[in-house]
PDB file of C-alpha atoms in Angstrom:
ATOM      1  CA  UNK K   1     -41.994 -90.389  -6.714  1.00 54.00           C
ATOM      2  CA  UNK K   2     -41.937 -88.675  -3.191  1.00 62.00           C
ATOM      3  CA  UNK K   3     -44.773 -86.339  -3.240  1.00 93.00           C
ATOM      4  CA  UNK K   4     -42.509 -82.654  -3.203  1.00 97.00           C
ATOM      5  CA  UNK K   5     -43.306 -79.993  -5.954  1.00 97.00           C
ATOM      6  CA  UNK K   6     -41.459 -76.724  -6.387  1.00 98.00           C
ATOM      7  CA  UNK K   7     -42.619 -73.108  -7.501  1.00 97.00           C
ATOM      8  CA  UNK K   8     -42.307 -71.536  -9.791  1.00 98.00           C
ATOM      9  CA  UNK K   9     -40.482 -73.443 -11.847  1.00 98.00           C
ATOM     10  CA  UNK K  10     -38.856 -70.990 -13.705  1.00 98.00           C
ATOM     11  CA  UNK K  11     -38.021 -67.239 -12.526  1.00 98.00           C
ATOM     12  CA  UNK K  12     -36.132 -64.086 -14.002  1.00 98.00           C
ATOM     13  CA  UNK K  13     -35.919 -61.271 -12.018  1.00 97.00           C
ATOM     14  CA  UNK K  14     -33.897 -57.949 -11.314  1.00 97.00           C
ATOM     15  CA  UNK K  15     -31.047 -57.680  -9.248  1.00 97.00           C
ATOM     16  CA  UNK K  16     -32.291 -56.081  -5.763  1.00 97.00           C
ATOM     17  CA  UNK K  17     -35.752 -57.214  -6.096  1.00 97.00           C
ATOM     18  CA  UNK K  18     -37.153 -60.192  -3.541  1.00 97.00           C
ATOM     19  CA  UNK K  19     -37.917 -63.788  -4.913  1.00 98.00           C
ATOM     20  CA  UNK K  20     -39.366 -66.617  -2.970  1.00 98.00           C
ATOM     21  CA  UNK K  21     -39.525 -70.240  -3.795  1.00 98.00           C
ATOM     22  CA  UNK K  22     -41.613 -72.176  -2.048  1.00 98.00           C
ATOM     23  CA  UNK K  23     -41.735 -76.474  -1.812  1.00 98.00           C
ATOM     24  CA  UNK K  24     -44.450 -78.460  -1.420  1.00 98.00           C
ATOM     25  CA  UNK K  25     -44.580 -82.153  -0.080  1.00 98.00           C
ATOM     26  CA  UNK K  26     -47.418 -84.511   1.111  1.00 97.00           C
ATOM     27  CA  UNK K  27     -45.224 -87.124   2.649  1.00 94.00           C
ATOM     28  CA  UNK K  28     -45.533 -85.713   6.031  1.00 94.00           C
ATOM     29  CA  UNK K  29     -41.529 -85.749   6.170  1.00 94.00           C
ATOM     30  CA  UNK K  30     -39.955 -84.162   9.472  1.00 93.00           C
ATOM     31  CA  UNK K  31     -37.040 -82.771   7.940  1.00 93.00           C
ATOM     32  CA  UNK K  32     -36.894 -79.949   4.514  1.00 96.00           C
ATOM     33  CA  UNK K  33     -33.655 -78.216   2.350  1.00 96.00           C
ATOM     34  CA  UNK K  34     -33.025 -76.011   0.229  1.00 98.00           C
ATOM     35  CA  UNK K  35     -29.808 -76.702  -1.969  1.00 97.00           C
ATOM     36  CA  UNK K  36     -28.632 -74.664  -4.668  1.00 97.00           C
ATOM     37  CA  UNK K  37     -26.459 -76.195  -7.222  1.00 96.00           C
ATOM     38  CA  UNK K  38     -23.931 -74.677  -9.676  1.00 93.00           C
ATOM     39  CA  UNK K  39     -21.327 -75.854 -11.845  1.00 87.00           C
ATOM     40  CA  UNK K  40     -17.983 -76.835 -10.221  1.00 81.00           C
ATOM     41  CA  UNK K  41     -19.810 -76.765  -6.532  1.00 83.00           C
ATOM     42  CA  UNK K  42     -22.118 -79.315  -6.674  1.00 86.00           C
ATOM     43  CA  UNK K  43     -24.977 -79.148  -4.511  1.00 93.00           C
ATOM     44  CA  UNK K  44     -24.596 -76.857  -1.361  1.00 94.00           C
ATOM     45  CA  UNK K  45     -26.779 -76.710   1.690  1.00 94.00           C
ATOM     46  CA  UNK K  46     -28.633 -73.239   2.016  1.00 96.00           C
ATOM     47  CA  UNK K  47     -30.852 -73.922   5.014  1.00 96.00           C
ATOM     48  CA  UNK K  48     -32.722 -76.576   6.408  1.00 94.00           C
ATOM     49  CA  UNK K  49     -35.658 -77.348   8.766  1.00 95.00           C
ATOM     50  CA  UNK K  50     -36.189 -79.843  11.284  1.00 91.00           C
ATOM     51  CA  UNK K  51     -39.842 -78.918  12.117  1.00 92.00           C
ATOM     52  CA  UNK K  52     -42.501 -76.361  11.726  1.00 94.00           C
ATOM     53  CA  UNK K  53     -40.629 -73.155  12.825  1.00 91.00           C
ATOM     54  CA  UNK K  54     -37.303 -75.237  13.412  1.00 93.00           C
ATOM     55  CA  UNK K  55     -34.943 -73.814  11.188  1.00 94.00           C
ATOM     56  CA  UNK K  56     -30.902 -73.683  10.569  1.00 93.00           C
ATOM     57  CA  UNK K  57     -28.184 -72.384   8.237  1.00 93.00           C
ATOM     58  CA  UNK K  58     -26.712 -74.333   6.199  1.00 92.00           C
ATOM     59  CA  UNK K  59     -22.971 -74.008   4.590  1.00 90.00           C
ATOM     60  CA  UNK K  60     -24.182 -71.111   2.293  1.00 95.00           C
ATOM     61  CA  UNK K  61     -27.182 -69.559   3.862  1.00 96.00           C
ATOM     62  CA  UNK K  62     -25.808 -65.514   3.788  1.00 96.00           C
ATOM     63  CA  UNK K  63     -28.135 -63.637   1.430  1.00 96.00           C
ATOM     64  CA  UNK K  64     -31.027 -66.126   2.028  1.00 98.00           C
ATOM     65  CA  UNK K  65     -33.427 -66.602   4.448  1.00 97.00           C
ATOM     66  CA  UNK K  66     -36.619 -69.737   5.477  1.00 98.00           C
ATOM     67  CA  UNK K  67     -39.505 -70.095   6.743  1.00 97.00           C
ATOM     68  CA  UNK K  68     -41.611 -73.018   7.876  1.00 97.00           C
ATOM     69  CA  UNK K  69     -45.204 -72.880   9.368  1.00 96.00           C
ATOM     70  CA  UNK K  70     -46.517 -76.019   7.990  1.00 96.00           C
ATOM     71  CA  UNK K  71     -44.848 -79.276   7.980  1.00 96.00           C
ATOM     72  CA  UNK K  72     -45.899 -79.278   4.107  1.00 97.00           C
ATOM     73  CA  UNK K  73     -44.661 -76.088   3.246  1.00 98.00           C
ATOM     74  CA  UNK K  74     -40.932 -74.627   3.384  1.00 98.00           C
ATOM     75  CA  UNK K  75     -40.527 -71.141   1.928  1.00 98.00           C
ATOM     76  CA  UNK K  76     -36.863 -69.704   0.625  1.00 98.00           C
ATOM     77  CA  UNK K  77     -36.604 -65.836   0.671  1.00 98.00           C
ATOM     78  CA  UNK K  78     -33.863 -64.095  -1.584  1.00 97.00           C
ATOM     79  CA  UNK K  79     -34.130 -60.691   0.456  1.00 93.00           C
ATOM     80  CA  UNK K  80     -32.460 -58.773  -2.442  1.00 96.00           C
ATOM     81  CA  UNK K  81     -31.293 -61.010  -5.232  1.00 97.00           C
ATOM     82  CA  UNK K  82     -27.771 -60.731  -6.609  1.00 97.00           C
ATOM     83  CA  UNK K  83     -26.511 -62.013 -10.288  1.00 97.00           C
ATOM     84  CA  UNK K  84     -24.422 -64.379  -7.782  1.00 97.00           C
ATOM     85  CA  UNK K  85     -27.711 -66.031  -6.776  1.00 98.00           C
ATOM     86  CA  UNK K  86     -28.278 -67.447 -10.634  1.00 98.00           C
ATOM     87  CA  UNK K  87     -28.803 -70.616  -9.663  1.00 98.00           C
ATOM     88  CA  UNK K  88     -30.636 -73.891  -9.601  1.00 98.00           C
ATOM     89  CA  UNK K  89     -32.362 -74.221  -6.651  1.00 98.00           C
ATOM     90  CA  UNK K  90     -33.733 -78.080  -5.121  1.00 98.00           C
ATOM     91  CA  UNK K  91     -35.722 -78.680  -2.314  1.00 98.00           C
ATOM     92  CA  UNK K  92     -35.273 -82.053  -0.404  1.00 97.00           C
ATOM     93  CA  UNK K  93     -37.194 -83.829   2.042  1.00 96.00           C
ATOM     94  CA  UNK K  94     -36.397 -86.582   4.765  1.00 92.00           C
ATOM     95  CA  UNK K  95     -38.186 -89.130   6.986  1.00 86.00           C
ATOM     96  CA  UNK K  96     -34.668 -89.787   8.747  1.00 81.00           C
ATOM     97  CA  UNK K  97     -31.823 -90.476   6.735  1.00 83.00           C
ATOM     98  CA  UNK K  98     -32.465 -90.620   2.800  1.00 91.00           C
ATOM     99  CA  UNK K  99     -33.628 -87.194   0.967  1.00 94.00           C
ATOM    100  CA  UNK K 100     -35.563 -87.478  -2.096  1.00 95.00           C
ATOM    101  CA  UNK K 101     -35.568 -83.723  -4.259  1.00 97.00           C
ATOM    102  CA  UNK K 102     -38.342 -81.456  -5.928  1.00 98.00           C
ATOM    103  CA  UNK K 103     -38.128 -81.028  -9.556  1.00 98.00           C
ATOM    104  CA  UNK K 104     -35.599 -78.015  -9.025  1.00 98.00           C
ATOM    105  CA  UNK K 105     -36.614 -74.138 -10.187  1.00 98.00           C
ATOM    106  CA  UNK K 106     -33.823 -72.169 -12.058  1.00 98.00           C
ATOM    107  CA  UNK K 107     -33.517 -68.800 -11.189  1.00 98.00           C
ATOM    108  CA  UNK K 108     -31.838 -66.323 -13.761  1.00 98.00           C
ATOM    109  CA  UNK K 109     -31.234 -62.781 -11.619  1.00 98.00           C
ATOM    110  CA  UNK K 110     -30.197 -60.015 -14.060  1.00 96.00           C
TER     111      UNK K 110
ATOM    112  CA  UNK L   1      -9.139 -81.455   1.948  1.00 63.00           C
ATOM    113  CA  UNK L   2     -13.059 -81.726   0.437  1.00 71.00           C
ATOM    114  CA  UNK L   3     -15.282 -83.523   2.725  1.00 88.00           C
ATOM    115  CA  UNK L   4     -16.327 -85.956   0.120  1.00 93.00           C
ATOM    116  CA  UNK L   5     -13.834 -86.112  -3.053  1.00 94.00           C
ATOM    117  CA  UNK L   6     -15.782 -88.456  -5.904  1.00 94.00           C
ATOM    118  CA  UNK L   7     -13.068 -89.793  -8.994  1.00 84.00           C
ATOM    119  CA  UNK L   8     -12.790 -87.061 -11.676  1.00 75.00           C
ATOM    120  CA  UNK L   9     -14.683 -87.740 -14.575  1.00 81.00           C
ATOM    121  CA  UNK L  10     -16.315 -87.594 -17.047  1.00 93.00           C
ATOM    122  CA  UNK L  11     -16.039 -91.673 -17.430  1.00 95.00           C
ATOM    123  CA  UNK L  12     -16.846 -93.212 -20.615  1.00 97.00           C
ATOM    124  CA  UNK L  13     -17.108 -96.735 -20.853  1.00 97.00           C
ATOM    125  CA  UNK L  14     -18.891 -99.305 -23.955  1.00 98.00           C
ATOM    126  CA  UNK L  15     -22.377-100.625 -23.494  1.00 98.00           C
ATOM    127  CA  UNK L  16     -22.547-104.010 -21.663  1.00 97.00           C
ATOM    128  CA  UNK L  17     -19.207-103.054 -19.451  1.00 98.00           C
ATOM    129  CA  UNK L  18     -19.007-102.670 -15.559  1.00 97.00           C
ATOM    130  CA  UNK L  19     -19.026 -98.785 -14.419  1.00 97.00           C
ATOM    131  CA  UNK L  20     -16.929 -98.110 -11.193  1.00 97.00           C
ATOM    132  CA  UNK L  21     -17.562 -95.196  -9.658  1.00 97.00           C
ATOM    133  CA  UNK L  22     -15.600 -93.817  -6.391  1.00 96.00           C
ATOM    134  CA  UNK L  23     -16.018 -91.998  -3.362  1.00 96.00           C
ATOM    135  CA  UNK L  24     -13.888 -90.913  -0.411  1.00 96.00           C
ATOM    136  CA  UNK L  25     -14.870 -88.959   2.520  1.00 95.00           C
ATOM    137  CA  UNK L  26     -13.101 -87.290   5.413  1.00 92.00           C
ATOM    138  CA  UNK L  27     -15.271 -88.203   8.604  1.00 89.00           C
ATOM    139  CA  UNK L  28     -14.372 -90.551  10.025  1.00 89.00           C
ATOM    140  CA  UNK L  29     -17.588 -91.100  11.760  1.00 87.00           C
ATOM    141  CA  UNK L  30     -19.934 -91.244   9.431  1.00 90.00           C
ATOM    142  CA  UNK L  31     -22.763 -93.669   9.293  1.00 89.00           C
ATOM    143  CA  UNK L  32     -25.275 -93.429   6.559  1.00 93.00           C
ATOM    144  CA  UNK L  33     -23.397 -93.360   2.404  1.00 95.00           C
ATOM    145  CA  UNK L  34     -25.981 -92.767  -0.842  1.00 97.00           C
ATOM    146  CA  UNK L  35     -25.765 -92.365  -4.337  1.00 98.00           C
ATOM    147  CA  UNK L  36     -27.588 -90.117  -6.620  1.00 98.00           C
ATOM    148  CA  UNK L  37     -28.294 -89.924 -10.310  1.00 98.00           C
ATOM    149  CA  UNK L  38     -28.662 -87.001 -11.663  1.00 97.00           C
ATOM    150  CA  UNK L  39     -29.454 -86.675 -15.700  1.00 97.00           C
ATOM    151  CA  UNK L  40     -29.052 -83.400 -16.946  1.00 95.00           C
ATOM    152  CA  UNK L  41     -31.344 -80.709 -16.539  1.00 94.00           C
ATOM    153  CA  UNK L  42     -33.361 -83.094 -13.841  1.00 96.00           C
ATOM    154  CA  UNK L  43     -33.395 -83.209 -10.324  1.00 97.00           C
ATOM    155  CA  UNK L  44     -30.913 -86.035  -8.457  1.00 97.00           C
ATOM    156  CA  UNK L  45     -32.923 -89.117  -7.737  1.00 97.00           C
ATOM    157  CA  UNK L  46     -31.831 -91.887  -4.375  1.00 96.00           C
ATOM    158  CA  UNK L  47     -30.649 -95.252  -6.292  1.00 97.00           C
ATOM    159  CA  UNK L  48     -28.617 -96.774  -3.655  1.00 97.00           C
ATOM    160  CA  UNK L  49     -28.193 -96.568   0.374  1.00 96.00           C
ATOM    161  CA  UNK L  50     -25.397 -98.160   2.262  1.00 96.00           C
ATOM    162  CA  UNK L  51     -24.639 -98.082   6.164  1.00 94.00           C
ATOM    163  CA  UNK L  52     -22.747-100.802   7.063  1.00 94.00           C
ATOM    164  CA  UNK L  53     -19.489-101.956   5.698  1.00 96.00           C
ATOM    165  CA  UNK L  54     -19.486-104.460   2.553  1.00 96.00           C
ATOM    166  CA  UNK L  55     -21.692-104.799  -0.415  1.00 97.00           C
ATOM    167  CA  UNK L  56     -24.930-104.496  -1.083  1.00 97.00           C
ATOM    168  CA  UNK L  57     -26.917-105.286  -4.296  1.00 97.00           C
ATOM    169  CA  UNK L  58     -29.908-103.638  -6.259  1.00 96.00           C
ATOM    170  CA  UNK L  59     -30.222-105.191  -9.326  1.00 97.00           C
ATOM    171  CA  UNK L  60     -27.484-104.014 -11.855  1.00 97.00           C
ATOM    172  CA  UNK L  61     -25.788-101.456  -8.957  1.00 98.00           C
ATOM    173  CA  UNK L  62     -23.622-102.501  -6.467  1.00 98.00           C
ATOM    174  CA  UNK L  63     -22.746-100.122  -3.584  1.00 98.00           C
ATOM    175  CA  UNK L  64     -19.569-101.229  -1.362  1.00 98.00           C
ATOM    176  CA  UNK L  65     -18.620 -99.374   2.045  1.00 97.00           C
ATOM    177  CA  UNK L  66     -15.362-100.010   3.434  1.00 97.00           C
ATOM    178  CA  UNK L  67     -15.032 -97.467   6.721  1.00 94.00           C
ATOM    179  CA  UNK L  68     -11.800 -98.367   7.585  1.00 95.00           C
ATOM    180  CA  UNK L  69     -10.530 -97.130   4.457  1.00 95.00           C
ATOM    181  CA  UNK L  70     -13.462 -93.909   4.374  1.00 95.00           C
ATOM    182  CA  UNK L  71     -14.392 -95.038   0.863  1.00 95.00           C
ATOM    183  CA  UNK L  72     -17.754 -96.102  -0.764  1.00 97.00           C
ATOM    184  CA  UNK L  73     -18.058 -97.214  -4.335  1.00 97.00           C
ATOM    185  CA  UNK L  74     -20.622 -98.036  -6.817  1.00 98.00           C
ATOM    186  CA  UNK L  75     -20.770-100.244  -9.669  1.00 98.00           C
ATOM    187  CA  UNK L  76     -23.111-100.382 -12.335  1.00 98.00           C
ATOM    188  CA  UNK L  77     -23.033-103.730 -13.926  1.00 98.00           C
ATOM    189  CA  UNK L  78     -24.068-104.157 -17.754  1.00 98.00           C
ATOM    190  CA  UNK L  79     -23.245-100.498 -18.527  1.00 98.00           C
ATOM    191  CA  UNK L  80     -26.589 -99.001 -20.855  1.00 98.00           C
ATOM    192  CA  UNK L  81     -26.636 -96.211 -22.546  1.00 97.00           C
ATOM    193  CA  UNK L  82     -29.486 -95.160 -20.127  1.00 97.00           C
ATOM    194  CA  UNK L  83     -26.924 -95.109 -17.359  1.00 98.00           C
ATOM    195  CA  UNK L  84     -25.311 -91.697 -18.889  1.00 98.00           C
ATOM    196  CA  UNK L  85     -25.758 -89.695 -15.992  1.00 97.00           C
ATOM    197  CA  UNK L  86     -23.812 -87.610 -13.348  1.00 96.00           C
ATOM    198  CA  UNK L  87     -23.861 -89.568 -10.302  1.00 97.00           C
ATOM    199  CA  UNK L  88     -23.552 -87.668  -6.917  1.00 97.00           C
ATOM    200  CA  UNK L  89     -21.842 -89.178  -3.403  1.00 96.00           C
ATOM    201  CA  UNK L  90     -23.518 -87.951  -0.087  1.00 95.00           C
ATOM    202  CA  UNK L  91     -22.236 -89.057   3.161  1.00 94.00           C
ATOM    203  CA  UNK L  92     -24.065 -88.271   6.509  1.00 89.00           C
ATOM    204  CA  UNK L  93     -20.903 -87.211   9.067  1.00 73.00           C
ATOM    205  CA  UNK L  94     -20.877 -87.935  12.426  1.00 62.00           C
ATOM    206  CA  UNK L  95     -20.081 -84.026  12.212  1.00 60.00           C
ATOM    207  CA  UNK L  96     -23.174 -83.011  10.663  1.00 58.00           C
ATOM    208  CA  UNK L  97     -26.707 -82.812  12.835  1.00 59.00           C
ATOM    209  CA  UNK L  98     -29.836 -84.859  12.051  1.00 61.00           C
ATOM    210  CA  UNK L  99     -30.070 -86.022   8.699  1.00 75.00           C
ATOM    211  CA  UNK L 100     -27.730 -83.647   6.678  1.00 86.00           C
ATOM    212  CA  UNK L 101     -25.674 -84.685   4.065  1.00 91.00           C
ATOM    213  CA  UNK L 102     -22.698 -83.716   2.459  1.00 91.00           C
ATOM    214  CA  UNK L 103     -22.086 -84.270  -1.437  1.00 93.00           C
ATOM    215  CA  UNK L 104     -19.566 -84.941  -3.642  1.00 93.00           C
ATOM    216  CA  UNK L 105     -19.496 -83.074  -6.877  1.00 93.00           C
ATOM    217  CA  UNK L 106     -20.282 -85.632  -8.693  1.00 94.00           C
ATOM    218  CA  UNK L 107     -18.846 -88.060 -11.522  1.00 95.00           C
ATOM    219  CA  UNK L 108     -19.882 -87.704 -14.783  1.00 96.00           C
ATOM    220  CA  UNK L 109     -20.767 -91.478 -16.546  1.00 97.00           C
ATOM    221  CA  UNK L 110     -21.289 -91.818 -20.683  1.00 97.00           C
ATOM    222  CA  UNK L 111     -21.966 -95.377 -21.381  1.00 98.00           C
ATOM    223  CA  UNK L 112     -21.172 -95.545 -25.233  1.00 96.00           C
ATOM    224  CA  UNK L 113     -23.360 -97.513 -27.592  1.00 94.00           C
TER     225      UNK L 113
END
């Protein structure tokens, strides 16, 4: 398995209050997502990074926001969560061309 | 018109049987086609890359690429039960920068004992 972890895992949390997820990999990859992925829409692009403080939006970035100061690290900030931000949330690495995926976190906001 | 439109599902098909699964996409320009499985309540997981037209073979899955026609199929040979999975298209478009990919919704598959 590509080496990518996700945290936390699991999260509940208030409507209006700020969440971040953060992923993990030790495969050195150049390029990081974040998807989200709800039923009926599949897996959309959030944002993604193409190097240590290269970042861009992806199809459904508004309400979200990145960060990436390590290649290992890439950090996704819900600035003030909404219920329509209940969602699974997958991280996803590349070398070039194939993306392999963290183990997901689910994110309840009430 | 979606970007990538996958055959609705859910398919069910018996043990032992050949699984087709579809996959159409509207860029005409793209270059790089993958499958995902995805079992439920996991993450999706890379079981077959394709980038130039025909077939190509990985054990019991079979990935075909026809550009002409902007389609890319997979078949799953000797259906088992283990195969029961939703099983995601992505296509990276000529459209799309670096390595981004665009998925399908997915097809769900029930291989039936």
């Amino acid at each position: 398995d590509a080496g990518i972890t996700q945290s936390p895992r699991h999260k509940v949390t208030e409507t209006g209050t700020p969440v971040t997820l953060r992923c993990h990999q030790t495969e050195n990859h150049r390029y990081m997502y974040w998807y989200r992925q709800d039923p009926g829409h599949g897996l959309r692009l959030i944002h993604y990074s193409y190097g240590v403080k290269d970042t861009d939006k992806g199809e459904v970035s508004d309400g979200y926001s990145v960060s990436r100061s390590k290649t290992e690290d890439f950090l996704l900030t819900l600035e003030s969560a909404t219920s329509s931000q209940t969602s699974v949330y997958f991280c996803a690495i590349s070398g070039a061309y194939e993306q392999y995926f963290g183990p997901g976190t689910r994110l309840t906001v009430t | 018109q979606k970007e990538v439109e996958q055959n609705s599902g859910p398919l069910s098909v018996p043990e032992g049987a050949i699984a087709s699964l579809n996959c159409t996409y509207s860029d005409r320009g793209s270059q790089s086609f993958f499958w995902y499985r995805q079992y439920s309540g996991k993450s999706p997981e890379l079981i077959m890359s394709i980038y130039s037209n025909g077939d190509k073979e990985d054990g019991r899955f079979t990935a075909q690429l026809n550009k002409a026609s902007q389609y890319v199929s997979l078949l799953i040979r000797d259906s088992q039960p283990s195969d029961s999975a939703t099983y995601l298209c992505a296509v990276n478009g000529a459209e799309t920068s670096g390595s981004r990919l665009t998925f399908g919704e997915g097809t769900q598959l029930t291989v039936n004992p």
